[in-house]
Short mmCIF file of C-alpha atoms and ligand atoms in Angstrom, two decimals:
data_model
loop_
_atom_site.label_atom_id
_atom_site.label_comp_id
_atom_site.label_asym_id
_atom_site.label_seq_id
_atom_site.Cartn_x
_atom_site.Cartn_y
_atom_site.Cartn_z
CA MET A 1296 13.74 23.07 -16.91
CA ALA A 1297 11.91 20.96 -14.56
CA LEU A 1298 12.76 17.52 -13.47
CA ILE A 1299 9.33 15.48 -13.18
CA VAL A 1300 9.07 11.99 -12.18
CA GLN A 1301 5.72 10.31 -13.36
CA LYS A 1302 4.62 6.92 -12.19
CA TYR A 1303 1.77 4.94 -14.32
CA GLY A 1304 -0.11 2.38 -12.85
CA GLY A 1305 -1.40 -0.89 -14.05
CA THR A 1306 -4.82 0.41 -15.67
CA SER A 1307 -2.84 3.24 -17.15
CA VAL A 1308 -0.88 0.73 -19.11
CA ALA A 1309 -3.33 -1.80 -19.75
CA ASP A 1310 -2.74 -2.40 -23.34
CA THR A 1311 -0.59 -1.21 -26.06
CA GLU A 1312 -3.13 1.74 -27.09
CA ARG A 1313 -2.85 3.12 -23.53
CA ILE A 1314 0.66 2.69 -23.48
CA GLN A 1315 0.50 4.96 -26.57
CA THR A 1316 -1.63 7.38 -24.96
CA VAL A 1317 0.53 7.64 -21.75
CA ALA A 1318 3.73 8.15 -24.45
CA GLU A 1319 1.85 11.13 -25.80
CA ARG A 1320 1.21 12.63 -22.67
CA VAL A 1321 4.82 12.03 -21.68
CA VAL A 1322 6.43 13.42 -24.83
CA SER A 1323 4.14 16.55 -24.61
CA ILE A 1324 5.70 17.17 -21.04
CA ALA A 1325 9.18 16.74 -22.44
CA LYS A 1326 8.63 19.18 -25.53
CA GLU A 1327 7.66 21.71 -23.10
CA GLY A 1328 11.45 21.67 -22.02
CA ASN A 1329 11.15 19.42 -18.92
CA GLN A 1330 13.11 16.18 -17.96
CA VAL A 1331 10.74 13.32 -17.51
CA ILE A 1332 11.51 10.27 -15.59
CA VAL A 1333 8.74 7.49 -16.15
CA VAL A 1334 8.11 4.78 -13.72
CA VAL A 1335 5.60 2.04 -14.91
CA SER A 1336 3.99 -0.93 -13.25
CA ALA A 1337 3.06 -4.05 -14.85
CA MET A 1338 0.21 -4.13 -17.34
CA ALA A 1339 -3.17 -4.83 -15.43
CA GLY A 1340 -3.78 -8.41 -14.81
CA GLU A 1341 -0.30 -9.39 -15.50
CA THR A 1342 1.04 -9.75 -11.64
CA ASP A 1343 -1.96 -12.12 -10.88
CA LYS A 1344 -1.52 -14.15 -14.12
CA PHE A 1345 2.11 -14.99 -12.78
CA ILE A 1346 0.90 -15.48 -9.04
CA ALA A 1347 -1.52 -17.86 -10.33
CA PHE A 1348 1.22 -19.74 -12.56
CA ALA A 1349 3.26 -20.16 -9.61
CA HIS A 1350 0.61 -21.58 -7.48
CA LYS A 1351 -0.39 -24.26 -10.06
CA ILE A 1352 2.97 -25.71 -9.70
CA THR A 1353 3.47 -25.33 -5.95
CA GLU A 1354 1.54 -24.42 -2.83
CA HIS A 1355 4.38 -22.76 -1.12
CA PRO A 1356 6.49 -20.74 -4.01
CA ASP A 1357 9.99 -19.93 -3.28
CA GLU A 1358 10.01 -16.03 -2.45
CA ARG A 1359 13.18 -15.68 -4.46
CA GLU A 1360 11.78 -17.37 -7.31
CA MET A 1361 8.59 -15.36 -6.93
CA ASP A 1362 10.26 -12.26 -6.92
CA LEU A 1363 12.15 -12.82 -10.59
CA LEU A 1364 8.80 -13.93 -11.93
CA LEU A 1365 6.78 -10.84 -10.59
CA SER A 1366 9.53 -8.57 -11.67
CA SER A 1367 9.10 -9.31 -15.27
CA GLY A 1368 5.68 -7.66 -15.57
CA GLU A 1369 7.02 -4.12 -15.08
CA ARG A 1370 10.25 -5.18 -17.46
CA VAL A 1371 7.51 -5.77 -20.15
CA THR A 1372 5.81 -2.59 -20.09
CA SER A 1373 8.94 -0.54 -19.60
CA ALA A 1374 10.35 -1.75 -22.80
CA LEU A 1375 6.93 -1.14 -24.67
CA MET A 1376 6.77 2.42 -23.20
CA ALA A 1377 10.31 3.27 -24.55
CA MET A 1378 9.49 2.26 -27.69
CA ALA A 1379 6.12 4.17 -27.86
CA ILE A 1380 7.93 7.34 -26.87
CA GLN A 1381 10.53 6.53 -29.34
CA GLU A 1382 7.90 6.20 -32.15
CA LEU A 1383 7.04 9.65 -31.25
CA GLY A 1384 10.02 11.15 -32.23
CA GLN A 1385 11.34 11.33 -28.33
CA LYS A 1386 14.67 9.35 -27.36
CA SER A 1387 13.86 7.56 -24.37
CA MET A 1388 15.56 4.18 -22.94
CA SER A 1389 14.02 1.58 -20.60
CA PHE A 1390 15.90 0.27 -17.47
CA THR A 1391 15.20 -2.31 -14.92
CA GLY A 1392 15.62 -1.63 -11.10
CA ARG A 1393 18.97 -3.14 -11.21
CA GLN A 1394 20.13 -1.10 -13.98
CA VAL A 1395 19.39 2.21 -11.98
CA GLY A 1396 20.77 0.81 -8.89
CA ILE A 1397 17.87 0.28 -6.82
CA ILE A 1398 19.36 -1.41 -3.72
CA THR A 1399 17.02 -3.26 -1.16
CA ASP A 1400 17.41 -5.53 1.93
CA SER A 1401 16.74 -9.09 1.16
CA SER A 1402 13.01 -9.54 2.31
CA HIS A 1403 12.09 -11.16 -0.81
CA THR A 1404 8.53 -10.17 -1.80
CA LYS A 1405 8.45 -7.17 0.59
CA ALA A 1406 11.88 -5.74 0.29
CA MET A 1407 12.63 -2.13 1.48
CA ILE A 1408 14.67 0.17 -0.93
CA GLU A 1409 18.10 1.05 0.84
CA GLU A 1410 19.66 3.02 -1.44
CA ILE A 1411 19.73 4.44 -5.22
CA GLU A 1412 22.73 4.66 -7.16
CA ALA A 1413 21.11 6.98 -9.89
CA SER A 1414 24.25 7.51 -12.26
CA ARG A 1415 22.42 5.61 -15.34
CA LEU A 1416 19.57 7.81 -14.93
CA LYS A 1417 21.45 10.95 -14.82
CA ILE A 1418 23.52 9.92 -17.91
CA ALA A 1419 20.18 9.26 -19.95
CA LEU A 1420 18.64 12.78 -18.98
CA ASP A 1421 21.90 14.39 -20.01
CA GLU A 1422 21.62 12.93 -23.03
CA GLY A 1423 18.20 14.30 -23.74
CA LYS A 1424 16.54 10.77 -23.12
CA VAL A 1425 13.46 10.01 -21.26
CA PRO A 1426 14.27 6.91 -19.18
CA VAL A 1427 11.66 4.43 -18.52
CA VAL A 1428 11.98 2.59 -15.06
CA ALA A 1429 10.26 -1.08 -14.50
CA GLY A 1430 8.92 0.01 -10.91
CA PHE A 1431 8.44 -2.66 -8.07
CA GLN A 1432 11.87 -3.98 -7.98
CA GLY A 1433 15.45 -3.73 -7.08
CA ILE A 1434 18.67 -6.17 -6.38
CA ASN A 1435 19.75 -7.02 -2.95
CA GLU A 1436 23.19 -7.18 -1.68
CA PHE A 1437 23.75 -10.69 -3.45
CA GLN A 1438 22.25 -8.90 -6.60
CA ASP A 1439 19.23 -11.20 -6.71
CA VAL A 1440 16.11 -9.52 -7.85
CA THR A 1441 13.78 -8.16 -5.03
CA THR A 1442 10.33 -6.84 -5.23
CA LEU A 1443 8.76 -4.07 -3.05
CA GLY A 1444 5.01 -5.50 -2.48
CA ARG A 1445 2.11 -4.53 -3.95
CA GLY A 1446 1.84 -1.39 -5.15
CA GLY A 1447 5.67 -0.85 -4.47
CA SER A 1448 6.02 1.08 -8.13
CA ASP A 1449 4.83 4.29 -6.09
CA THR A 1450 7.85 3.72 -4.03
CA THR A 1451 10.25 3.18 -6.92
CA ALA A 1452 9.03 6.41 -8.45
CA VAL A 1453 9.10 8.54 -5.05
CA ALA A 1454 12.35 7.15 -4.17
CA ILE A 1455 13.77 8.23 -7.43
CA ALA A 1456 12.10 11.35 -7.04
CA ALA A 1457 14.13 11.94 -3.68
CA ALA A 1458 17.50 10.61 -5.10
CA LEU A 1459 17.47 12.98 -7.87
CA LYS A 1460 15.78 16.03 -6.11
CA ALA A 1461 13.01 15.96 -8.60
CA ASP A 1462 10.77 19.41 -8.88
CA ALA A 1463 7.62 16.76 -8.43
CA CYS A 1464 6.16 13.37 -8.41
CA GLU A 1465 3.29 12.40 -9.98
CA ILE A 1466 1.36 9.51 -9.29
CA TYR A 1467 -0.99 8.55 -12.45
CA THR A 1468 -3.55 5.92 -11.54
CA ASP A 1469 -7.50 5.27 -12.72
CA VAL A 1470 -9.14 7.75 -10.34
CA GLU A 1471 -8.98 11.52 -10.09
CA GLY A 1472 -6.86 11.35 -6.68
CA VAL A 1473 -7.28 10.62 -3.18
CA PHE A 1474 -10.91 10.61 -1.98
CA THR A 1475 -12.51 10.50 1.54
CA ALA A 1476 -13.29 6.78 1.04
CA ASP A 1477 -12.87 4.41 -1.97
CA PRO A 1478 -14.85 5.84 -4.91
CA ARG A 1479 -15.61 2.31 -5.97
CA ILE A 1480 -17.60 1.89 -2.55
CA VAL A 1481 -18.86 5.26 -2.15
CA PRO A 1482 -19.64 6.67 -5.33
CA HIS A 1483 -20.12 10.33 -3.70
CA ALA A 1484 -17.00 10.28 -1.91
CA ARG A 1485 -15.01 13.66 -2.25
CA LYS A 1486 -11.89 14.14 -4.01
CA MET A 1487 -9.22 16.22 -1.55
CA GLU A 1488 -7.53 18.92 -2.88
CA LYS A 1489 -4.70 18.30 -0.23
CA ILE A 1490 -3.84 15.88 2.56
CA SER A 1491 -1.08 15.83 4.95
CA TYR A 1492 1.68 13.30 4.62
CA ASP A 1493 0.71 11.59 7.98
CA GLU A 1494 -2.81 11.41 7.12
CA MET A 1495 -2.09 9.78 4.08
CA LEU A 1496 0.49 7.69 5.44
CA GLU A 1497 -2.18 6.55 7.80
CA MET A 1498 -4.83 6.07 5.24
CA ALA A 1499 -2.33 4.01 3.00
CA SER A 1500 -1.23 1.43 5.84
CA LEU A 1501 -5.00 1.00 6.74
CA GLY A 1502 -6.07 -0.04 3.28
CA ALA A 1503 -6.26 2.92 0.59
CA LYS A 1504 -4.24 1.38 -1.74
CA VAL A 1505 -4.30 4.32 -4.18
CA LEU A 1506 -0.85 5.05 -2.47
CA HIS A 1507 1.90 2.44 -1.36
CA GLY A 1508 2.57 3.25 2.43
CA ARG A 1509 6.31 3.17 1.93
CA SER A 1510 5.98 5.77 -0.89
CA VAL A 1511 4.42 8.12 1.37
CA GLU A 1512 6.98 7.60 4.01
CA PHE A 1513 9.73 8.44 1.51
CA ALA A 1514 7.80 11.63 0.40
CA LYS A 1515 7.49 12.82 3.95
CA LYS A 1516 10.91 12.07 4.77
CA TYR A 1517 12.65 13.58 1.93
CA ASN A 1518 9.90 16.13 1.23
CA VAL A 1519 8.84 15.43 -2.25
CA PRO A 1520 5.98 16.91 -3.62
CA LEU A 1521 3.62 14.15 -4.44
CA VAL A 1522 0.35 14.44 -6.67
CA VAL A 1523 -2.00 11.57 -7.15
CA ARG A 1524 -4.14 12.40 -10.53
CA SER A 1525 -5.59 10.31 -13.11
CA SER A 1526 -4.04 9.22 -16.55
CA PHE A 1527 -7.65 9.53 -18.15
CA SER A 1528 -8.19 12.80 -17.75
CA GLN A 1529 -6.48 16.61 -17.20
CA ALA A 1530 -7.76 16.99 -13.72
CA SER A 1531 -5.48 18.59 -11.10
CA GLY A 1532 -5.58 15.71 -8.65
CA THR A 1533 -4.77 15.68 -4.99
CA LEU A 1534 -1.54 17.01 -3.40
CA VAL A 1535 0.14 15.30 -0.55
CA THR A 1536 2.09 17.67 1.31
CA LYS A 1537 3.21 19.10 5.00
CA GLU A 1538 0.57 19.68 7.61
CA GLU A 1539 -1.00 23.39 7.09
CA GLY A 1540 -3.01 25.00 9.81
CA SER A 1541 -6.24 25.00 7.42
CA MET A 1542 -6.18 21.24 7.49
CA GLU A 1543 -6.57 20.79 11.20
CA LYS A 1544 -9.97 21.91 11.37
CA ILE A 1545 -10.99 18.73 10.01
CA VAL A 1546 -12.01 16.03 12.51
CA VAL A 1547 -11.95 13.17 10.28
CA THR A 1548 -10.39 13.19 6.96
CA GLY A 1549 -11.37 9.79 5.55
CA VAL A 1550 -12.77 6.27 5.70
CA THR A 1551 -10.85 3.26 5.02
CA HIS A 1552 -11.14 -0.56 4.56
CA ASP A 1553 -8.68 -3.38 4.34
CA LYS A 1554 -9.96 -6.80 3.35
CA ASN A 1555 -6.63 -8.26 3.31
CA GLN A 1556 -7.07 -9.33 7.12
CA ALA A 1557 -7.35 -12.61 9.21
CA ARG A 1558 -7.86 -13.18 12.99
CA ILE A 1559 -6.16 -15.96 14.97
CA THR A 1560 -7.30 -16.71 18.51
CA ILE A 1561 -5.63 -18.85 21.05
CA MET A 1562 -8.00 -20.06 23.75
CA GLY A 1563 -6.90 -20.88 27.14
CA VAL A 1564 -3.57 -19.42 27.50
CA PRO A 1565 -1.62 -20.06 30.88
CA ASP A 1566 -1.37 -16.69 32.28
CA ARG A 1567 2.29 -16.43 33.31
CA PRO A 1568 4.66 -13.68 32.71
CA GLY A 1569 6.64 -13.98 29.11
CA ILE A 1570 3.63 -16.12 27.45
CA ALA A 1571 2.87 -13.27 25.03
CA ALA A 1572 6.38 -12.64 24.30
CA SER A 1573 6.85 -16.22 23.39
CA ILE A 1574 3.77 -16.31 20.98
CA PHE A 1575 4.52 -13.25 19.21
CA LYS A 1576 8.32 -13.84 18.82
CA SER A 1577 7.59 -17.26 16.99
CA VAL A 1578 5.42 -14.97 14.60
CA SER A 1579 7.89 -12.13 13.92
CA ASP A 1580 10.84 -14.69 13.35
CA ALA A 1581 8.94 -15.71 10.59
CA ASN A 1582 8.82 -12.46 9.10
CA ILE A 1583 5.18 -11.89 9.92
CA ASN A 1584 3.78 -8.74 10.80
CA VAL A 1585 1.04 -8.75 13.69
CA ASP A 1586 -1.46 -5.81 13.62
CA MET A 1587 -4.09 -5.70 16.50
CA ILE A 1588 -3.84 -7.75 19.85
CA VAL A 1589 -6.44 -8.18 22.14
CA GLN A 1590 -6.17 -10.49 25.48
CA ASN A 1591 -9.27 -10.78 27.54
CA ILE A 1592 -9.30 -10.90 31.24
CA SER A 1593 -8.13 -13.97 33.23
CA ASN A 1594 -10.65 -16.24 34.21
CA VAL A 1595 -10.63 -18.48 37.35
CA ASP A 1596 -8.22 -20.95 35.92
CA HIS A 1597 -5.70 -18.53 35.18
CA ALA A 1598 -6.06 -18.55 31.32
CA THR A 1599 -6.88 -16.23 28.93
CA ASP A 1600 -7.86 -15.93 25.39
CA ILE A 1601 -5.36 -13.78 22.92
CA SER A 1602 -6.81 -12.74 19.46
CA PHE A 1603 -4.46 -10.76 16.95
CA THR A 1604 -4.71 -10.01 13.15
CA VAL A 1605 -2.47 -10.77 10.47
CA SER A 1606 -2.68 -10.11 6.56
CA ARG A 1607 -4.52 -12.80 4.88
CA ALA A 1608 -1.46 -13.49 2.67
CA ASP A 1609 0.38 -14.44 5.71
CA SER A 1610 -2.30 -16.02 7.86
CA LYS A 1611 -1.61 -19.79 6.79
CA LYS A 1612 2.07 -19.43 7.84
CA ALA A 1613 1.29 -17.91 10.96
CA PHE A 1614 -1.52 -20.31 11.70
CA ASP A 1615 0.69 -23.22 11.44
CA ILE A 1616 3.15 -21.54 13.65
CA ILE A 1617 0.73 -20.53 16.36
CA ARG A 1618 -0.78 -24.05 16.45
CA LYS A 1619 2.86 -25.72 17.26
CA VAL A 1620 3.54 -23.18 19.81
CA SER A 1621 0.20 -23.31 21.70
CA ASP A 1622 0.55 -27.12 21.66
CA GLU A 1623 3.98 -26.61 23.49
CA MET A 1624 2.37 -24.25 25.82
CA GLY A 1625 -0.66 -26.47 26.75
CA THR A 1626 -3.43 -23.96 25.58
CA LYS A 1627 -7.14 -25.07 24.71
CA GLY A 1628 -6.98 -24.76 21.02
CA VAL A 1629 -6.32 -22.08 18.06
CA ASN A 1630 -8.70 -20.99 15.62
CA MET A 1631 -8.82 -18.36 12.65
CA ASN A 1632 -11.09 -16.38 11.00
CA PRO A 1633 -9.69 -15.47 7.43
CA GLU A 1634 -12.87 -13.49 6.62
CA VAL A 1635 -12.60 -10.27 8.48
CA ALA A 1636 -11.78 -6.78 7.46
CA LYS A 1637 -10.63 -3.59 9.01
CA VAL A 1638 -12.40 -0.40 8.93
CA SER A 1639 -10.91 2.71 10.14
CA ILE A 1640 -11.61 6.27 10.21
CA VAL A 1641 -8.30 8.71 9.80
CA GLY A 1642 -8.07 12.34 10.72
CA VAL A 1643 -5.20 14.44 12.67
CA GLY A 1644 -8.22 16.75 13.99
CA MET A 1645 -9.24 13.70 16.09
CA GLN A 1646 -6.72 13.94 18.89
CA SER A 1647 -8.51 17.51 20.04
CA HIS A 1648 -12.03 16.02 19.55
CA PHE A 1649 -14.13 13.90 22.23
CA GLY A 1650 -16.63 11.38 21.10
CA VAL A 1651 -15.18 10.52 17.50
CA ALA A 1652 -14.81 7.06 19.01
CA ALA A 1653 -18.07 6.77 20.34
CA GLN A 1654 -19.82 8.07 17.18
CA MET A 1655 -18.04 5.63 15.09
CA PHE A 1656 -19.00 2.78 17.42
CA GLU A 1657 -22.77 3.75 17.69
CA THR A 1658 -22.98 4.33 13.62
CA LEU A 1659 -21.87 0.61 13.27
CA ALA A 1660 -24.00 -0.51 15.88
CA ARG A 1661 -27.08 1.25 14.39
CA ASN A 1662 -26.63 -0.50 11.50
CA SER A 1663 -26.11 -4.04 13.15
CA VAL A 1664 -22.25 -4.19 12.02
CA ASN A 1665 -20.56 -6.16 14.99
CA ILE A 1666 -17.21 -5.03 16.04
CA MET A 1667 -14.93 -7.67 16.87
CA MET A 1668 -11.54 -5.85 17.82
CA ILE A 1669 -10.77 -2.06 18.17
CA SER A 1670 -7.47 -0.29 17.98
CA THR A 1671 -6.74 3.47 18.38
CA SER A 1672 -4.14 6.01 17.94
CA GLU A 1673 -4.10 9.61 18.06
CA ILE A 1674 -5.34 10.10 14.29
CA LYS A 1675 -7.05 6.93 13.66
CA ILE A 1676 -9.65 4.71 15.10
CA SER A 1677 -9.76 0.99 13.56
CA CYS A 1678 -12.41 -1.96 14.10
CA VAL A 1679 -12.37 -5.48 12.54
CA ILE A 1680 -15.74 -6.56 11.46
CA ASP A 1681 -17.00 -9.54 9.37
CA GLU A 1682 -15.61 -9.08 5.87
CA LYS A 1683 -19.28 -9.12 4.39
CA GLU A 1684 -19.84 -5.91 6.28
CA THR A 1685 -17.26 -3.74 4.74
CA GLU A 1686 -19.27 -2.01 2.12
CA LYS A 1687 -22.14 -1.10 4.55
CA ALA A 1688 -19.79 -0.10 7.03
CA VAL A 1689 -17.77 2.16 4.87
CA GLN A 1690 -20.86 4.09 3.55
CA VAL A 1691 -22.41 4.67 7.07
CA LEU A 1692 -19.21 5.80 8.41
CA HIS A 1693 -18.96 8.03 5.53
CA ASP A 1694 -22.21 9.52 5.85
CA SER A 1695 -22.14 9.67 9.37
CA PHE A 1696 -19.34 11.86 9.56
CA GLU A 1697 -20.46 13.68 6.72
CA LEU A 1698 -17.24 13.43 4.58
CA ALA A 1699 -18.91 14.26 1.19
CA LYS A 1700 -19.73 17.84 2.67
CA GLN A 1701 -16.71 19.54 3.92
P1 ADP B 850 -2.42 1.98 -9.95
O1 ADP B 850 -2.46 0.47 -10.55
O2 ADP B 850 -2.69 2.95 -10.51
O3 ADP B 850 -1.59 1.83 -8.66
P2 ADP B 850 -4.31 1.23 -7.58
O4 ADP B 850 -5.44 0.15 -7.95
O5 ADP B 850 -3.03 0.68 -6.81
O6 ADP B 850 -4.04 1.64 -8.92
O7 ADP B 850 -4.90 2.39 -6.83
C1 ADP B 850 -6.03 3.00 -7.13
C2 ADP B 850 -7.26 2.60 -6.54
O8 ADP B 850 -7.48 2.76 -5.24
C3 ADP B 850 -8.53 2.97 -7.15
O9 ADP B 850 -9.07 2.60 -8.38
C4 ADP B 850 -9.43 3.06 -5.97
O10 ADP B 850 -10.42 2.07 -6.25
C5 ADP B 850 -8.61 2.56 -4.74
N1 ADP B 850 -8.84 3.14 -3.37
C6 ADP B 850 -8.97 2.79 -2.36
N2 ADP B 850 -9.20 3.93 -1.47
C7 ADP B 850 -8.97 5.02 -2.15
C8 ADP B 850 -9.25 6.40 -1.65
N3 ADP B 850 -9.30 6.72 -0.48
N4 ADP B 850 -8.83 7.43 -2.40
C9 ADP B 850 -8.68 6.86 -4.15
N5 ADP B 850 -8.70 5.48 -4.38
C10 ADP B 850 -9.07 4.69 -3.68
MG1 MG B 851 -1.21 1.13 -6.97
#
């Protein structure tokens, strides 16, 4: 008897018919003698609908209230899914994040799971029930509802699989696995049979939204075998697993893109020690993550320009903070470009190959894509470009590195 955690994303539970189809899949796995825990997302479109409601009322919704609002979408699906499973003659019970003891920190709208006290899940399994857990949510130490950020139901599933030492964690979505690029942009992208945790982590954090970044971190840390597959077919999907020898030969594994980016530039920053520290401290104090940073060479009047990127969602907040800080410092002004995107190539084999960066820059140049910022690590190279060039950039990079072939 195996214990399997299955997570179904928004498109897979978009309406009651699809919920019934998923219930059939769940029940057939259970009837084979397995214990199954189901984690569900909100029905497709629900979360955006709630966000739109909030923005009709206020420009700056309170984040605690936002979390309670958004967490309700997953609850709706979990109750409907439990009913659909019961209707097929299988015992089932729905649970909120709180009811299964998912404890997070207090950073509302992007909380991190600290602990899972899964006793109710174990009892339900012992009673022969299929627990259906509302994904994406937990509670903090004050018992307030928190949410885990967009895509966070993946992390709920992996964290539960880790806590209960499940035999497998399956992420069911609307594509057949992890591809060499988003198949919606590169239709001939290739589905990978396997990908290492490290590469998947990098792809997820660079915009491949097929898995939530934190879910991959959990899977790696607790060695949870993770499979991404389609809820619309029986295809075997992609296994996310430990790095193996055969994987290392591949120089570039995939191309990712992230349109959720904005660039802020501070002009004429006085060139003194400690200036950068005070700029970035003000941003991090507001819980905003800064990604790439570029500082140009000081010119004659000992002033520099500093550019950095933040997520588009945080950009207004960051811009207001920076404007205040730079007034105090006496800079020459601040500007923001909210229409930038990041394209990246990822691959563990990159570290032992020369010329990968040059090939990326040449390919973009040949196709008239201007590079605004660059950052590299051992296993990735990222370029910030004009958002309008995103699709073209992903396609030409995918072709240049011949990713459809490998
Ligand atoms: P779910 O609601 O099931 O969690 P998501 O929309 O979060 O689904 O993630 C699936 C989507 O991720 C796909 O529809 C696809 O467009 C997108 N995607 C982006 N990059 C990739 C990639 N490299 N491989 C597969 N899918 C990708
Ligand atoms: Mg998702």
